[in-house]
Coordinates of C-alpha atoms in Angstrom, one line a residue:
M17 CA 4.6 12.6 -7.5
V18 CA 1.2 10.8 -7.1
A19 CA 3.0 7.7 -5.8
F20 CA 5.1 9.9 -3.6
A21 CA 2.0 11.2 -1.9
F22 CA 0.5 7.7 -1.8
G23 CA 3.5 6.7 0.3
L24 CA 1.9 8.5 3.2
N25 CA -0.6 5.7 3.3
I26 CA 2.3 3.5 4.3
T27 CA 3.4 6.1 6.9
G28 CA -0.1 6.7 8.2
I29 CA 0.5 7.6 11.9
M30 CA 3.0 4.7 12.3
P31 CA 6.0 6.8 13.6
V32 CA 3.8 8.2 16.4
L33 CA 1.6 5.2 17.3
S34 CA 3.2 4.9 20.7
M35 CA 2.7 8.6 21.4
V36 CA -0.9 8.4 20.2
N37 CA -1.4 5.3 22.5
E38 CA -0.1 7.3 25.5
K39 CA -2.2 10.4 24.7
Y40 CA -5.5 8.5 24.1
A41 CA -4.8 5.6 26.5
D42 CA -8.5 5.5 27.5
V43 CA -9.6 4.2 24.0
G44 CA -7.5 1.0 24.2
L45 CA -4.6 -0.4 22.3
G46 CA -6.8 -2.1 19.7
M47 CA -8.4 1.1 18.7
I48 CA -5.1 2.9 18.4
Q49 CA -3.7 0.1 16.2
L50 CA -6.9 0.3 14.1
L51 CA -6.1 4.0 13.3
Q52 CA -3.2 2.9 11.1
T53 CA -5.5 0.7 9.0
L54 CA -8.8 2.6 9.1
P55 CA -8.1 4.4 5.8
Y56 CA -8.6 1.0 4.1
L57 CA -12.3 1.3 4.9
L58 CA -13.0 4.2 2.4
L59 CA -9.9 3.3 0.3
M60 CA -12.1 0.3 -0.8
V61 CA -15.0 2.7 -1.6
G62 CA -12.7 5.1 -3.5
S63 CA -11.2 2.3 -5.5
L64 CA -14.6 0.8 -6.4
C65 CA -15.7 4.2 -7.7
V66 CA -12.6 4.7 -9.9
G67 CA -13.8 2.4 -12.7
F68 CA -17.0 4.5 -13.0
L69 CA -15.3 7.9 -12.5
A70 CA -12.6 7.2 -15.0
A71 CA -15.2 6.6 -17.7
K72 CA -16.8 10.0 -17.0
F73 CA -14.0 12.4 -16.0
D74 CA -10.4 13.3 -16.8
K75 CA -8.0 11.2 -14.8
K76 CA -5.9 14.3 -14.0
V77 CA -8.8 16.0 -12.4
L78 CA -9.6 12.9 -10.3
I79 CA -6.0 12.6 -9.1
L80 CA -5.9 16.3 -8.1
L81 CA -9.2 15.9 -6.1
G82 CA -7.8 12.7 -4.5
L83 CA -4.6 14.5 -3.5
A84 CA -6.5 17.4 -2.1
L85 CA -8.6 15.1 0.1
I86 CA -5.5 13.3 1.4
G87 CA -3.9 16.7 2.3
L88 CA -6.9 18.2 4.0
C89 CA -7.7 15.1 6.1
G90 CA -4.0 14.6 6.9
V91 CA -3.4 18.0 8.4
A92 CA -6.8 18.3 10.2
P93 CA -5.5 16.7 13.5
F94 CA -2.8 19.4 13.7
F95 CA -5.5 22.0 14.3
F96 CA -7.9 19.9 16.3
D97 CA -6.4 17.4 18.8
Q98 CA -9.7 15.7 19.9
F99 CA -9.6 11.9 19.3
I100 CA -12.8 12.1 17.2
V101 CA -11.1 14.4 14.7
L102 CA -8.2 12.0 14.3
L103 CA -10.6 9.1 14.0
V104 CA -12.8 10.7 11.3
S105 CA -9.8 12.1 9.4
R106 CA -8.2 8.6 9.3
I107 CA -11.4 7.2 7.8
L108 CA -12.0 9.9 5.2
I109 CA -8.3 10.1 4.0
G110 CA -8.8 6.5 2.7
F111 CA -11.1 7.7 0.0
G112 CA -8.4 9.9 -1.4
F113 CA -5.9 7.1 -1.3
G114 CA -8.4 4.8 -2.9
V115 CA -8.9 7.2 -5.9
V116 CA -5.2 8.0 -6.6
S117 CA -3.7 4.5 -6.3
P118 CA -5.5 2.6 -9.2
L119 CA -5.6 5.8 -11.3
N120 CA -1.8 6.0 -11.1
T121 CA -1.6 2.4 -12.5
A122 CA -4.2 3.3 -15.2
V123 CA -2.2 6.4 -16.2
I124 CA 1.0 4.2 -16.6
A125 CA -1.0 1.7 -18.7
E126 CA -2.4 4.5 -20.9
F127 CA 0.9 6.2 -21.7
I128 CA 3.5 3.4 -21.5
E129 CA 3.8 0.4 -23.8
P130 CA 3.8 -3.1 -22.1
D131 CA 7.4 -3.8 -23.0
H132 CA 8.6 -0.8 -20.9
R133 CA 5.8 -0.9 -18.3
S134 CA 7.6 -2.9 -15.6
G135 CA 10.3 -0.3 -15.2
Y136 CA 7.7 2.5 -14.8
L137 CA 5.7 0.5 -12.3
G138 CA 9.0 0.0 -10.4
L139 CA 9.3 3.8 -10.4
H140 CA 5.7 3.9 -9.1
V141 CA 6.9 1.8 -6.1
V142 CA 10.0 4.0 -5.8
G143 CA 7.7 7.0 -5.4
M144 CA 5.8 5.2 -2.8
G145 CA 9.0 4.3 -1.0
V146 CA 10.4 7.8 -1.1
G147 CA 7.1 9.2 0.1
G148 CA 7.0 6.7 2.9
M149 CA 10.6 7.3 3.8
I150 CA 10.2 11.1 3.9
G151 CA 6.9 10.7 5.8
N152 CA 8.6 8.6 8.4
L153 CA 11.7 10.6 8.8
L154 CA 10.1 14.0 8.6
G155 CA 7.2 12.9 10.7
G156 CA 9.5 11.5 13.4
L157 CA 11.5 14.8 13.5
L158 CA 8.3 16.9 13.7
A159 CA 7.0 14.7 16.4
K160 CA 9.9 15.7 18.7
A161 CA 8.3 19.1 18.8
G162 CA 5.0 17.6 19.8
L163 CA 2.5 15.0 18.6
N164 CA 0.4 17.5 16.7
Y165 CA 3.3 18.7 14.6
F166 CA 3.6 15.2 13.1
Y167 CA 0.5 15.9 11.0
L168 CA 2.2 18.7 9.1
V169 CA 3.9 16.0 7.1
Y170 CA 0.6 15.8 5.2
V171 CA 1.4 19.0 3.4
I172 CA 3.2 16.7 0.9
P173 CA 0.0 16.0 -1.1
F174 CA -0.4 19.7 -1.7
I175 CA 3.1 19.8 -3.2
S176 CA 2.3 16.8 -5.3
M177 CA -0.8 18.6 -6.6
I178 CA 1.4 21.4 -8.1
F179 CA 3.6 18.9 -10.0
V180 CA 0.6 16.9 -11.3
A181 CA -1.2 20.1 -12.4
L182 CA 2.0 21.2 -14.3
V183 CA 3.3 18.0 -15.7
L184 CA 0.6 15.3 -16.2
P185 CA -1.2 15.6 -19.6
A186 CA -4.9 15.7 -19.6
S187 CA -6.5 12.4 -20.6
K188 CA -9.8 11.6 -22.1
P189 CA -12.3 9.6 -20.1
E190 CA -12.0 5.9 -20.8
T191 CA -14.1 4.5 -23.6
A192 CA -15.2 0.9 -24.1
A193 CA -13.1 -1.2 -26.5
K194 CA -14.6 -2.2 -29.9
T195 CA -15.3 -5.7 -31.1
E196 CA -14.1 -7.0 -34.4
D197 CA -17.3 -5.9 -36.2
G198 CA -16.9 -2.4 -34.8
K199 CA -19.5 -2.6 -32.1
T200 CA -18.9 -1.2 -28.6
K201 CA -18.3 -3.8 -25.9
T202 CA -21.0 -3.7 -23.3
K203 CA -19.1 -5.5 -20.6
I204 CA -15.5 -5.2 -19.3
H205 CA -13.8 -8.5 -19.1
I206 CA -11.8 -9.2 -16.0
T207 CA -9.6 -12.3 -16.2
S208 CA -9.2 -14.9 -13.5
M209 CA -5.6 -13.8 -12.9
V210 CA -6.9 -10.5 -11.5
Y211 CA -8.9 -12.3 -8.9
V212 CA -6.0 -14.6 -8.0
L213 CA -3.7 -11.6 -7.6
S214 CA -6.4 -9.8 -5.6
F215 CA -6.7 -12.8 -3.2
M216 CA -2.9 -12.7 -2.8
S217 CA -3.1 -9.0 -2.1
F218 CA -5.6 -9.6 0.6
M219 CA -3.4 -12.1 2.4
H220 CA -0.2 -10.1 1.8
T221 CA -1.7 -6.9 3.1
L222 CA -3.2 -8.7 6.1
F223 CA 0.2 -10.0 7.2
I224 CA 2.4 -7.1 6.1
N225 CA 0.3 -4.8 8.3
A226 CA 1.4 -6.7 11.4
Y227 CA 4.7 -4.8 10.8
N228 CA 3.0 -1.5 10.2
T229 CA 0.8 -1.6 13.3
N230 CA 3.2 -3.1 15.8
I231 CA 6.8 -2.1 15.0
S232 CA 6.5 1.3 16.8
I233 CA 4.9 -0.2 19.9
Y234 CA 7.4 -3.1 19.8
L235 CA 10.3 -0.7 19.8
T236 CA 8.9 1.4 22.7
Q237 CA 8.1 -1.6 24.8
S238 CA 11.2 -3.7 24.1
I239 CA 14.1 -1.5 22.9
T240 CA 13.8 2.3 23.2
K241 CA 11.3 5.0 23.9
D242 CA 12.9 7.5 21.5
P243 CA 10.2 8.4 18.9
G244 CA 13.0 9.1 16.4
A245 CA 14.0 5.4 16.5
S246 CA 10.7 4.5 15.1
G247 CA 11.2 6.9 12.2
I248 CA 14.7 5.5 11.5
V249 CA 13.4 1.9 11.5
T250 CA 10.5 2.6 9.2
A251 CA 12.8 4.7 7.0
V252 CA 14.9 1.6 6.5
N253 CA 11.8 -0.2 5.4
A254 CA 11.1 2.6 2.9
V255 CA 14.7 2.7 1.6
F256 CA 14.8 -1.0 0.8
A257 CA 11.4 -0.6 -0.9
L258 CA 12.9 2.2 -2.9
I259 CA 16.0 0.2 -3.9
V260 CA 13.8 -2.7 -5.1
G261 CA 11.5 -0.3 -7.0
A262 CA 14.4 1.5 -8.7
S263 CA 15.8 -1.9 -9.8
F264 CA 12.6 -3.6 -10.4
A265 CA 13.0 -3.9 -14.2
K266 CA 16.2 -5.8 -13.7
I267 CA 14.9 -7.8 -10.8
S268 CA 11.8 -8.9 -12.6
G269 CA 13.8 -9.6 -15.7
A270 CA 16.1 -11.9 -13.8
L271 CA 13.6 -13.6 -11.6
K272 CA 10.7 -13.6 -14.1
D273 CA 7.8 -15.5 -12.7
K274 CA 9.7 -16.2 -9.5
T275 CA 9.4 -12.5 -8.5
L276 CA 6.1 -12.9 -6.6
P277 CA 7.2 -15.9 -4.5
V278 CA 10.5 -14.2 -3.6
A279 CA 8.6 -11.1 -2.6
V280 CA 6.3 -13.1 -0.2
F281 CA 9.1 -15.2 1.3
S282 CA 11.1 -12.1 1.9
A283 CA 8.6 -10.9 4.5
A284 CA 8.5 -14.4 6.1
L285 CA 12.2 -14.3 6.5
G286 CA 12.0 -10.7 7.9
Y287 CA 9.5 -11.7 10.6
G288 CA 11.7 -14.7 11.4
A289 CA 14.7 -12.4 11.9
L290 CA 13.0 -10.7 14.9
F291 CA 13.1 -14.0 16.8
V292 CA 16.6 -15.2 15.9
I293 CA 18.5 -11.9 15.9
P294 CA 18.1 -10.0 19.1
G295 CA 17.8 -6.2 19.6
M296 CA 17.8 -3.5 17.0
A297 CA 19.6 -5.6 14.4
G298 CA 16.7 -8.0 14.1
V299 CA 14.2 -5.1 13.9
L300 CA 16.3 -3.4 11.1
I301 CA 16.5 -6.7 9.1
C302 CA 12.8 -7.2 9.5
S303 CA 12.1 -3.7 8.3
A304 CA 14.4 -4.1 5.3
L305 CA 12.9 -7.4 4.2
C306 CA 9.3 -6.2 4.7
G307 CA 10.2 -3.2 2.5
V308 CA 11.6 -5.5 -0.1
S309 CA 8.4 -7.7 0.0
L310 CA 6.0 -4.8 -0.2
S311 CA 7.8 -3.2 -3.1
A312 CA 8.3 -6.3 -5.2
F313 CA 4.9 -7.6 -4.6
M314 CA 3.0 -4.4 -5.5
A315 CA 5.1 -3.7 -8.6
M316 CA 4.9 -7.3 -10.0
S317 CA 1.1 -7.5 -9.2
S318 CA 0.4 -4.2 -10.9
F319 CA 2.4 -5.3 -13.9
L320 CA 0.6 -8.6 -14.2
I321 CA -2.8 -6.9 -13.9
S322 CA -1.9 -4.3 -16.6
I323 CA -1.1 -7.1 -19.1
S324 CA -3.8 -9.5 -18.0
V325 CA -6.8 -7.3 -19.2
E326 CA -7.7 -5.0 -22.1
P327 CA -6.6 -1.3 -21.8
D328 CA -10.2 -0.2 -21.0
A329 CA -10.3 -2.6 -18.1
V330 CA -7.1 -1.7 -16.3
A331 CA -8.7 0.9 -14.0
M332 CA -11.4 -1.5 -13.0
A333 CA -9.0 -4.4 -12.5
S334 CA -6.7 -2.2 -10.5
S335 CA -9.7 -1.1 -8.4
I336 CA -10.6 -4.8 -7.7
F337 CA -7.0 -5.4 -6.6
S338 CA -7.0 -2.3 -4.4
V339 CA -10.4 -3.1 -2.8
V340 CA -9.5 -6.7 -1.9
G341 CA -6.2 -5.7 -0.6
G342 CA -7.9 -2.9 1.3
I343 CA -10.1 -5.4 3.0
G344 CA -7.0 -7.3 4.2
G345 CA -5.5 -4.1 5.5
L346 CA -8.7 -3.1 7.3
L347 CA -9.2 -6.5 8.9
A348 CA -5.5 -7.0 9.7
P349 CA -5.5 -5.8 13.4
V350 CA -8.7 -7.7 14.1
I351 CA -7.7 -11.0 12.5
T352 CA -4.1 -11.1 13.6
G353 CA -5.1 -9.7 17.0
A354 CA -7.7 -12.4 17.5
I355 CA -5.4 -15.2 16.5
A356 CA -2.6 -13.8 18.7
G357 CA -5.0 -13.6 21.6
A358 CA -6.1 -17.2 21.1
A359 CA -2.4 -18.3 20.8
G360 CA -1.4 -16.8 24.2
G361 CA -1.8 -13.0 24.1
N362 CA -2.3 -10.1 21.7
T363 CA 1.2 -8.8 21.8
P364 CA 3.4 -7.4 19.0
A365 CA 5.7 -10.5 19.2
H366 CA 2.8 -12.9 18.8
Q367 CA 1.4 -10.9 15.9
F368 CA 4.8 -11.0 14.2
A369 CA 5.0 -14.8 14.7
I370 CA 1.5 -15.2 13.1
A371 CA 2.4 -12.9 10.2
G372 CA 5.6 -14.8 9.6
I373 CA 3.8 -18.2 9.4
G374 CA 1.1 -16.7 7.3
M375 CA 3.6 -15.2 4.8
A376 CA 5.4 -18.6 4.5
L377 CA 2.1 -20.3 3.7
L378 CA 1.2 -17.6 1.2
G379 CA 4.6 -18.1 -0.4
I380 CA 3.8 -21.7 -0.9
F381 CA 0.4 -20.9 -2.4
T382 CA 2.1 -18.4 -4.8
V383 CA 4.6 -21.1 -5.9
V384 CA 1.6 -23.4 -6.7
V385 CA -0.1 -20.7 -8.7
I386 CA 3.1 -20.0 -10.7
L387 CA 3.6 -23.7 -11.5
K388 CA 0.0 -24.0 -12.7
S389 CA 0.4 -20.9 -14.8
R390 CA 3.6 -22.3 -16.4
K391 CA 1.8 -25.6 -17.3
K392 CA -1.1 -23.6 -18.8
N393 CA 1.3 -21.4 -20.9
Q394 CA 3.2 -24.5 -22.1
A395 CA 0.0 -26.3 -23.1
S396 CA -1.2 -23.3 -25.1
A397 CA 2.2 -22.7 -26.8

């Protein structure tokens, strides 16, 4: 249920970006697109705080507080339709997302043994996918009654709070691991793999957000003005993310260390489909493959992080991963927009092209990392 609520971070205001753009046309397209990624600003702060907070407080309490913040900030624009309220709420909601995301991985690492962990991390992605899908579909339907009604979709975190309060066991604050002579470790060790995965997360989030921030506007400008169409397209994205998440234990078992490269190249193929397959078909294929990419990448990265560090370092390692990825999400509209502008115009089509090329290059980098890791493992065997 925590991951279900976190799926709203994927939804954001994506289904109604075109409506928001029309209502607040005076602030400019760049600022409207930035609203989708602004939560990453405080998401990074929340994630940075998790390592410290988890050492002091029960994870269950922290998760409940994070969900409450997401819900309160999410519904605020329903009651106040000034742009400043939307802007501030989109910034503050990021702190809630920043707290609950790494804690969910830490909870899985705490209660689930490594041999069974990949399946549960797949379920984590399923929860995100379902949350994103419900957020997109329900939000699109609510938006037909008016833009403000869309924000009622953020009642979902309050529902998640009830389930968390009833089901999740209380957990003791994390304590430092012991050395062989019984002394307490004074420093948490973060392996190099965590930093490599975090860099990949930065790049992947940077390019995957070209889809999130542009698909609604692209649909409105090029295909249809029906706000429900955006909800359907983004729901397809969530459904395929869900399918991959539900099957992730089998997928990762079959692909093994090829899982990350396949995840990245899936998005590259998706962006390419927009240019070779015309109309709604290309958009739906792009949505599906970007959903596959996001789901497989996040699940595999979370699994690799959880087995790359000691149990007492999982929350901190997950925080680093979230923060670096958050920077990529925050800077995505700025970087891809600037490159698109220099390449001929800051349009959705140009941003999709840049993201496709970027994903292809990231896929090549991921293959190189995997090959080096194989050699290292063979040498130490």
